[in-house]
Short mmCIF file of C-alpha atoms and ligand atoms in Angstrom, two decimals:
data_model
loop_
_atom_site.label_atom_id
_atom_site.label_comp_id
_atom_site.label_asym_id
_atom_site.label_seq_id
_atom_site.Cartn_x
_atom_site.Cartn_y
_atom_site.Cartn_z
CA UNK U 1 74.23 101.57 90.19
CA UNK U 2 73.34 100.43 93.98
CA UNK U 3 75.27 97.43 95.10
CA UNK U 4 73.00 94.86 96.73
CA UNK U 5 74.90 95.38 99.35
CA UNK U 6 73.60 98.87 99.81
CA UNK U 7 69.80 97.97 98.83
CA UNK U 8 69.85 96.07 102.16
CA UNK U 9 71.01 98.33 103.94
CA UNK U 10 68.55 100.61 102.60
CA UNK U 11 65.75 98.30 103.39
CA UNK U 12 66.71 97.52 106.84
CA UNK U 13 67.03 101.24 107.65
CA UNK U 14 63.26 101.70 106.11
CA UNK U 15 62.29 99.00 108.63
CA UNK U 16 64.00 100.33 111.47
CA UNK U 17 62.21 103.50 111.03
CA UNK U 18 59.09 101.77 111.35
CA UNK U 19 59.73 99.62 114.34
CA UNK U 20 55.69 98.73 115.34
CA UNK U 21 53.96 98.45 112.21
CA UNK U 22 54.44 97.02 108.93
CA UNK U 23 55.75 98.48 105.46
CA UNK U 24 54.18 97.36 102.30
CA UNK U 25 56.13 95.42 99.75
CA UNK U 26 54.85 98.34 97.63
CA UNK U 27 55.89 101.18 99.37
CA UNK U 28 59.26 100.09 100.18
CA UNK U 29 59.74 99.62 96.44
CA UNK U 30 58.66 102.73 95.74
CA UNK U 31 61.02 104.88 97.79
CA UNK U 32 64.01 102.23 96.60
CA UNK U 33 62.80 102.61 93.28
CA UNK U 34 63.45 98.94 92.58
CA UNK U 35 60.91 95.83 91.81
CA UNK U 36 58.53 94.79 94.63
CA UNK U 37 59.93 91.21 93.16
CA UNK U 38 63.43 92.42 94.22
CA UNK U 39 62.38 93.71 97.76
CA UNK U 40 61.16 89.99 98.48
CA UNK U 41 64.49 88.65 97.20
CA UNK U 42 66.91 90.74 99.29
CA UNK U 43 64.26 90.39 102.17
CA UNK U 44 65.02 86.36 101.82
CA UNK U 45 68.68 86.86 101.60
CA UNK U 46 68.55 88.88 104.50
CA UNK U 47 66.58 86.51 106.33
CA UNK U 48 69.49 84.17 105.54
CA UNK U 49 71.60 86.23 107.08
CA UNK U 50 69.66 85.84 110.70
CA UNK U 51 67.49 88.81 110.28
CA UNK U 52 63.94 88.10 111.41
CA UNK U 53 61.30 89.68 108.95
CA UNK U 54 57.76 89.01 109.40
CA UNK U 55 56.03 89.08 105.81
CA UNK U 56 52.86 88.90 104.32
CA UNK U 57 50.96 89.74 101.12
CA UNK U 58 48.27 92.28 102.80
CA UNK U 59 50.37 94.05 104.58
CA UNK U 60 54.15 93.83 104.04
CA UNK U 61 57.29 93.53 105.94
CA UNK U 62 58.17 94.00 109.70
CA UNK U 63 61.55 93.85 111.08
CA UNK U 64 61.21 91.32 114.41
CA UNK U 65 64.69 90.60 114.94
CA UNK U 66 68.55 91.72 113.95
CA UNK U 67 71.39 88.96 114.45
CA UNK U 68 74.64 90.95 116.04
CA UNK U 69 76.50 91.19 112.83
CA UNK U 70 78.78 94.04 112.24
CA UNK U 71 76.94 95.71 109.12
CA UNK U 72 76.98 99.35 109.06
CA UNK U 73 72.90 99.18 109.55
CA UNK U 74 73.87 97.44 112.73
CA UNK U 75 76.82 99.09 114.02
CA UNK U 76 75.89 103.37 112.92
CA UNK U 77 72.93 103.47 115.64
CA UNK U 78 75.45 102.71 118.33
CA UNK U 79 77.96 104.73 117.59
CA UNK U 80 79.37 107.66 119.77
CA UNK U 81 82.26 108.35 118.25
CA UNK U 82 83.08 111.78 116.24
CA UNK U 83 84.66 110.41 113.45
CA UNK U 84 85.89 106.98 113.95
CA UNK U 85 84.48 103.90 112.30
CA UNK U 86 81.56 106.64 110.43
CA UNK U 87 82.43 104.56 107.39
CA UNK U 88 82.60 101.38 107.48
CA UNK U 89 83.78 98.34 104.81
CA UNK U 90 82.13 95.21 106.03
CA UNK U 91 82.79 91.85 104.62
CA UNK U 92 80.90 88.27 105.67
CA UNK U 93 84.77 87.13 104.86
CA UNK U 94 87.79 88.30 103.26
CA UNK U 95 90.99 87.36 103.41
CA UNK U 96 92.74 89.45 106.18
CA UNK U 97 90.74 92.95 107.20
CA UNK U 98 94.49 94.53 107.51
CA UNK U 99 95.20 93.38 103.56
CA UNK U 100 91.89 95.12 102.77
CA UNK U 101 92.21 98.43 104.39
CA UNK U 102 95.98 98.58 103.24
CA UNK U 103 94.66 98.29 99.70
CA UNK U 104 91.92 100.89 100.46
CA UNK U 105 93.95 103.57 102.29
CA UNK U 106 96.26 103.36 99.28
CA UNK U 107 93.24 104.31 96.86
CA UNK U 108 92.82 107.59 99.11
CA UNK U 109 90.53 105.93 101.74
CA UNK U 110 90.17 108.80 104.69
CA UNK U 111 91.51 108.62 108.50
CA UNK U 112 88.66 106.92 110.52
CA UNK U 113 87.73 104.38 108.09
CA UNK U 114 87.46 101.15 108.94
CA UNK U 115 87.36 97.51 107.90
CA UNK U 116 85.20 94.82 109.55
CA UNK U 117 84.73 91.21 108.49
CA UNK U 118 82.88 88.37 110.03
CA UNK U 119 85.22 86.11 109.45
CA UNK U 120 88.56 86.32 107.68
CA UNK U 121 90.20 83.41 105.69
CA UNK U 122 93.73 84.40 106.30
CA UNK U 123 93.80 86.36 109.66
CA UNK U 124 97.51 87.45 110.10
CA UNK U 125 99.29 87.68 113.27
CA UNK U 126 102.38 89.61 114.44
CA UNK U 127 105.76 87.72 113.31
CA UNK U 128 103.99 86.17 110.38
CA UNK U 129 101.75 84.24 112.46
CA UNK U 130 97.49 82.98 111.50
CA UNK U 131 95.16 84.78 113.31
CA UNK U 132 92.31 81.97 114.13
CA UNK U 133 89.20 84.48 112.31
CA UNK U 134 86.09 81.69 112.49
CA UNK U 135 83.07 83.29 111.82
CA UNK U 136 80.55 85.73 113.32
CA UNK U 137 82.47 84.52 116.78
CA UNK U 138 84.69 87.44 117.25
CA UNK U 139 85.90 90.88 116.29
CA UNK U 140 88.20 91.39 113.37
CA UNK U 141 88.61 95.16 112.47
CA UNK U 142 91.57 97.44 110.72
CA UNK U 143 91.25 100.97 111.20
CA UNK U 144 93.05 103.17 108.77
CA UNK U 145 94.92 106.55 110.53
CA UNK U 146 96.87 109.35 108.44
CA UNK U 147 98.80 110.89 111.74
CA UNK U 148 101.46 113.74 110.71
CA UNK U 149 104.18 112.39 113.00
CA UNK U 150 107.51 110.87 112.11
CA UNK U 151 107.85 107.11 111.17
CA UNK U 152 110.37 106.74 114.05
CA UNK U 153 107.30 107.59 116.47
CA UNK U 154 104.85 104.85 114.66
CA UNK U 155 105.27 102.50 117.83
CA UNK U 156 103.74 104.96 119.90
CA UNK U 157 100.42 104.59 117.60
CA UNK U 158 101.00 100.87 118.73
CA UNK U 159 101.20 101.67 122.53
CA UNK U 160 98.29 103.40 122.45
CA UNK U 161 95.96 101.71 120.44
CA UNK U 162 96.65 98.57 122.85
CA UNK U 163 95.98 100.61 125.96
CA UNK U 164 92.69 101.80 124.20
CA UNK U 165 92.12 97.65 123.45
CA UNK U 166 92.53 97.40 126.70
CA UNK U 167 90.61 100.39 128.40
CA UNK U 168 87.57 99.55 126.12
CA UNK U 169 87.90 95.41 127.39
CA UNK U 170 88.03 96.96 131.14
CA UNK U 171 84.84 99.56 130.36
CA UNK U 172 83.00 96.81 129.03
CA UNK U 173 83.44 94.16 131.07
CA UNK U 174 84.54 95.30 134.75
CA UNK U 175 88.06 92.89 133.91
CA UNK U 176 91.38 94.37 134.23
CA UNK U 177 93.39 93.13 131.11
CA UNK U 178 97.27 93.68 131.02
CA UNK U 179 99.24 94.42 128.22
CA UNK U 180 102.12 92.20 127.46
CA UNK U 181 104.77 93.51 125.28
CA UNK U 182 104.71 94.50 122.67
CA UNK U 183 101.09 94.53 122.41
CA UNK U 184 98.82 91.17 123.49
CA UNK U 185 95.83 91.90 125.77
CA UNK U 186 95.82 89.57 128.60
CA UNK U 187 92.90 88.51 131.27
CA UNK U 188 94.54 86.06 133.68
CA UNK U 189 97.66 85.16 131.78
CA UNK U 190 95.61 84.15 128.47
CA UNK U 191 95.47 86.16 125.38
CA UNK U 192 92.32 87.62 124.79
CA UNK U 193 93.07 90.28 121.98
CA UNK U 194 96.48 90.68 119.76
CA UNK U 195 97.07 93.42 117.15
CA UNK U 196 99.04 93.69 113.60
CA UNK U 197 99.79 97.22 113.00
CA UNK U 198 101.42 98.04 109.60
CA UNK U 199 102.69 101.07 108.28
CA UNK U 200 102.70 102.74 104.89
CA UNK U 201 105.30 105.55 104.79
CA UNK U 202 108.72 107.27 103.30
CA UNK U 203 111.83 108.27 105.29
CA UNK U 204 110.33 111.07 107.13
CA UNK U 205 106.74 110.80 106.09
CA UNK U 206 103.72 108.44 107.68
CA UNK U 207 101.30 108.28 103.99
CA UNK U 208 98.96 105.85 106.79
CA UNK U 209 98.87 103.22 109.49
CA UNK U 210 96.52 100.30 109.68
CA UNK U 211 95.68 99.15 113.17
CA UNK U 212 94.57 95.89 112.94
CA UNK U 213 92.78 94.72 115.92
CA UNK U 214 91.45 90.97 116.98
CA UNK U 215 89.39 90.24 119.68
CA UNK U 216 88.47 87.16 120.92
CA UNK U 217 84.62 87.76 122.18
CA UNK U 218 82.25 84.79 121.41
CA UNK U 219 84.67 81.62 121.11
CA UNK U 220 83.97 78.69 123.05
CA UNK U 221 86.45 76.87 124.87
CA UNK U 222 86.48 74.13 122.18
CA UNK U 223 86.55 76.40 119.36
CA UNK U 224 90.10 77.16 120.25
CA UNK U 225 92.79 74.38 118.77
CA UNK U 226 94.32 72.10 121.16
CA UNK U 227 97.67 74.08 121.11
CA UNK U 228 96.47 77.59 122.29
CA UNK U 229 93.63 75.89 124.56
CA UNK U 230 95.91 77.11 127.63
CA UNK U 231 96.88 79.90 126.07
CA UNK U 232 93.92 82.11 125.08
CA UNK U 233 90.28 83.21 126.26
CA UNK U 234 87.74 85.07 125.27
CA UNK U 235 85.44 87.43 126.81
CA UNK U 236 82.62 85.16 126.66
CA UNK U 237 84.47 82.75 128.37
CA UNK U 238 85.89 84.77 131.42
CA UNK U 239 82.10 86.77 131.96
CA UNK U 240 80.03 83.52 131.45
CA UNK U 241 77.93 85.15 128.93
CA UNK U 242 77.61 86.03 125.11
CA UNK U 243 78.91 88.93 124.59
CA UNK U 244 77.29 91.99 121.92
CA UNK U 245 80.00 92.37 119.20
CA UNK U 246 78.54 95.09 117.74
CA UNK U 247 78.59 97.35 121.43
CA UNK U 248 82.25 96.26 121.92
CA UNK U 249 83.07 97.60 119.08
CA UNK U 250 81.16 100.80 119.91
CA UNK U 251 83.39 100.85 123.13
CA UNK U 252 86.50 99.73 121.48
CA UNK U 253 86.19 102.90 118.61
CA UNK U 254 85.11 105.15 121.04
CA UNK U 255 88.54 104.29 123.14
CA UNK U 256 91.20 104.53 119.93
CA UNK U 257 89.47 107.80 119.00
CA UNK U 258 90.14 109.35 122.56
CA UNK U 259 93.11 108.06 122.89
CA UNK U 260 94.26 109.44 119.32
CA UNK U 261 93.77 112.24 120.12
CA UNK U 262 95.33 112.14 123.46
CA UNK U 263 98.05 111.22 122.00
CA UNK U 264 97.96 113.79 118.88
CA UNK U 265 97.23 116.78 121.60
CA UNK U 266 99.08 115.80 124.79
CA UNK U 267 101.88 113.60 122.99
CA UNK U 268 103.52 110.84 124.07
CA UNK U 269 103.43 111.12 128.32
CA UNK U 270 99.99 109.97 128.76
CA UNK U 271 100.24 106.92 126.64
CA UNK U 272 103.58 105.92 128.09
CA UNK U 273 102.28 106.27 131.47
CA UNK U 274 98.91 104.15 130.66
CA UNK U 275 100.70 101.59 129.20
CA UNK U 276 103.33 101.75 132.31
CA UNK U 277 100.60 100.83 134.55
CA UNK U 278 98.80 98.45 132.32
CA UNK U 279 102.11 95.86 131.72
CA UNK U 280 103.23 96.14 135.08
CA UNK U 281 106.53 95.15 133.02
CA UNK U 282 108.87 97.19 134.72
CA UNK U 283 111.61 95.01 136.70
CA UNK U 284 110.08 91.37 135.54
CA UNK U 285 112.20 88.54 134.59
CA UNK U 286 111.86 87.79 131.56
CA UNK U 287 112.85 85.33 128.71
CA UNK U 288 113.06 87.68 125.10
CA UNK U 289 113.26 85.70 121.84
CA UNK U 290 114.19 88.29 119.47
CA UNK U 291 115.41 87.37 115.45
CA UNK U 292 116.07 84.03 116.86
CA UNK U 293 118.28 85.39 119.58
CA UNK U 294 117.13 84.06 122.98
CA UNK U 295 118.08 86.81 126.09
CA UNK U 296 116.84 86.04 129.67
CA UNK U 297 117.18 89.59 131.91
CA UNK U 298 115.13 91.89 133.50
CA UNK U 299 112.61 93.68 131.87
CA UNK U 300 113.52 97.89 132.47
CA UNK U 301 111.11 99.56 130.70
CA UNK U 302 109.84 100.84 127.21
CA UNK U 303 111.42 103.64 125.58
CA UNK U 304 109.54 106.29 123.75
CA UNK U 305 109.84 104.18 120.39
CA UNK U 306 108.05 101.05 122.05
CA UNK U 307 111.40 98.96 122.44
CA UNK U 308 111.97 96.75 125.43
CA UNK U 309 114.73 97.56 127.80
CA UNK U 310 116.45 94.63 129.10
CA UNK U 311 119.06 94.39 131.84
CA UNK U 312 120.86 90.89 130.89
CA UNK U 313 122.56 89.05 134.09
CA UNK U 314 125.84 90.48 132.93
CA UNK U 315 124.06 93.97 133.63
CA UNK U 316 123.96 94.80 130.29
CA UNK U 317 121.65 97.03 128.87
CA UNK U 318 119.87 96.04 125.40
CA UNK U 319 117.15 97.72 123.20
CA UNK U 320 114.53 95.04 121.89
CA UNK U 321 112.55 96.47 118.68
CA UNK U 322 110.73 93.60 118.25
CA UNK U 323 109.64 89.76 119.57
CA UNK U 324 107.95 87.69 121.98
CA UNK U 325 108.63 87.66 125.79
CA UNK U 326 107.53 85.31 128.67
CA UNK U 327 107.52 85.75 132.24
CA UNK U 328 109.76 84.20 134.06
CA UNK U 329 109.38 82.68 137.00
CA UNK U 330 111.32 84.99 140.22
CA UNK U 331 113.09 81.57 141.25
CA UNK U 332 114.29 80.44 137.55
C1 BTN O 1 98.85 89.00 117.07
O1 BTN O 1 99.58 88.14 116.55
O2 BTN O 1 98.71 89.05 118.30
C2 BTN O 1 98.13 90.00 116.23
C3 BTN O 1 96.78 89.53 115.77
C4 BTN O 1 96.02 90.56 114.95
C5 BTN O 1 94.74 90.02 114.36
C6 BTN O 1 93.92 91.08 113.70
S1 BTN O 1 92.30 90.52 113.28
C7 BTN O 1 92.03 91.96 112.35
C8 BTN O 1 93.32 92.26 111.61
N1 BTN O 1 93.38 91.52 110.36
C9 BTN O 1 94.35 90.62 110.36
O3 BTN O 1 94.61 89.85 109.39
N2 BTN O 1 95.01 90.64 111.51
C10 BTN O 1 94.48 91.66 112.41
#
């Protein structure tokens, strides 16, 4: 049995393909095989949804109008990529996209699949952190990846898949974000984009990896809380204009799926080196809080596991798997 779901879907793709004319109540229920009473009920729901659909009793439906949510009827035309994002799981709200394609990738979901919702109730963020996820505002996506390398080089899916975050902001946009370790997207010191990536795997085995990705697109300066007003942006905001979700995320899938395989083909030199150039990390001051441990150094490098390299003021040399840094100031 079809889920409604997929009868709208199939009636939006039946308008699409008719994009000057009309398509009678009667003929769309024909080829759907359902009621021409249930046509006009998923045609109001989708109207509720923001599409605009032109309808009368002589002569049927006609598509005017699609609102920029991230359906698969909305997001398939766009895309350019191979195998990336060709199915999609899209939710008006879930809980946390990254729960949901955990969930699914350990029912057998394939590489390349991918989870989008509109809004999530319980966005996660690194360290056990929210994720603010209001709706239809932003992007909140999980991609699920089956690489055959070993756990110990997971971090290097993490590099990359924030250079790609950041290539795709850059393509789109005509910014230059940085990447601050160990993987926040930054346009002028404010976060624009974080991501969770978790990992599914045995001692020497990766079963999957869900890159979870949030982007802050559409959000007003108001929408953000009082507490990260200073400290995040959006793309709307730094452009001064509304931005498409739906062709980000074109550019953003089409970036993670060259960079993949970049990575899966070349290995782990071209990623290092993007990511090099992108944090512009190497020999900052910084301040490291790390397990609760606070260390103030200089920022060396990252290793080919994605730890931090500190130099302490004692000239130490330390290995930071995971944390938050800040910049400090030359003078401090
Ligand atoms: C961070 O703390 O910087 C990471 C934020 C990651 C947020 C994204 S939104 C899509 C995916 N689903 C989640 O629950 N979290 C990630």
């Amino acid at each position: 049995m079809r889920g409604k779901g997929t009868i709208d879907e199939e009636i939006l793709r039946l308008l699409k393909d008719h994009p000057s004319s009309f398509l009678s109540g009667e003929e769309i229920s024909r080829q759907m095989k359902v009621t021409r009473t249930a046509v006009w009920k998923r045609v109001k729901h989708l109207r509720s949804l923001g599409y605009e659909i032109e309808a009368s009793t002589r002569t049927g439906y006609h598509l005017i109008r699609s609102p920029d949510l991230l359906t698969p009827s909305e997001v398939k035309p766009l895309l350019r990529t191979k195998w990336m994002g060709r199915i999609i799981h899209h939710f008006h709200s879930i809980d946390s996209t990254n729960l949901a394609a955990y969930q699914l990738a350990l029912q057998g979901a394939e590489e390349g699949e991918i989870v989008i919702a509109e809004s999530q109730k319980k966005g996660r963020g690194r360290l056990g952190r929210k994720w603010f996820s209001p709706p239809l505002s932003n992007l909140y996506v999980s991609i699920i990846l089956r690489p055959r390398i070993p756990p110990h080089q997971a971090s290097l899916i993490t590099l990359m898949a924030a250079v790609a975050t950041a290539d795709a902001i850059q393509r789109f946009s005509g910014l230059q974000p940085l990447i601050k370790w160990p993987n926040d997207i930054l346009l002028k010191d404010r976060k624009l984009a974080g991501l969770l990536n978790e990992i599914h795997s045995e001692m020497d085995r990766i079963h999957f990896i869900i890159l979870g990705i949030g982007v802050n697109l559409n959000m007003g300066e108001k929408m953000f809380s009082k507490e990260i007003r200073d400290l995040a942006t959006s793309l709307k905001r730094e452009m001064g204009q509304p931005i498409s979700r739906k062709a980000f995320l074109q550019a953003l899938l089409q970036e993670l799926e060259t960079w993949y395989e970049t990575f899966l083909e070349e290995g782990a030199a071209p990623v290092l080196k993007a990511w090099r150039e992108r944090s512009q990390i190497q020999g900052r001051p910084v301040k490291v809080t790390s397990f609760g441990e606070v260390l103030v150094g200089t920022a060396i490098d990252v290793d080919s596991d994605g730890a931090l390299i500190l130099e302490t003021k004692e000239g130490e040399r330390k290995r930071v798997v995971a944390g938050d840094i800040e910049y400090r100031n030359i003078k401090a």
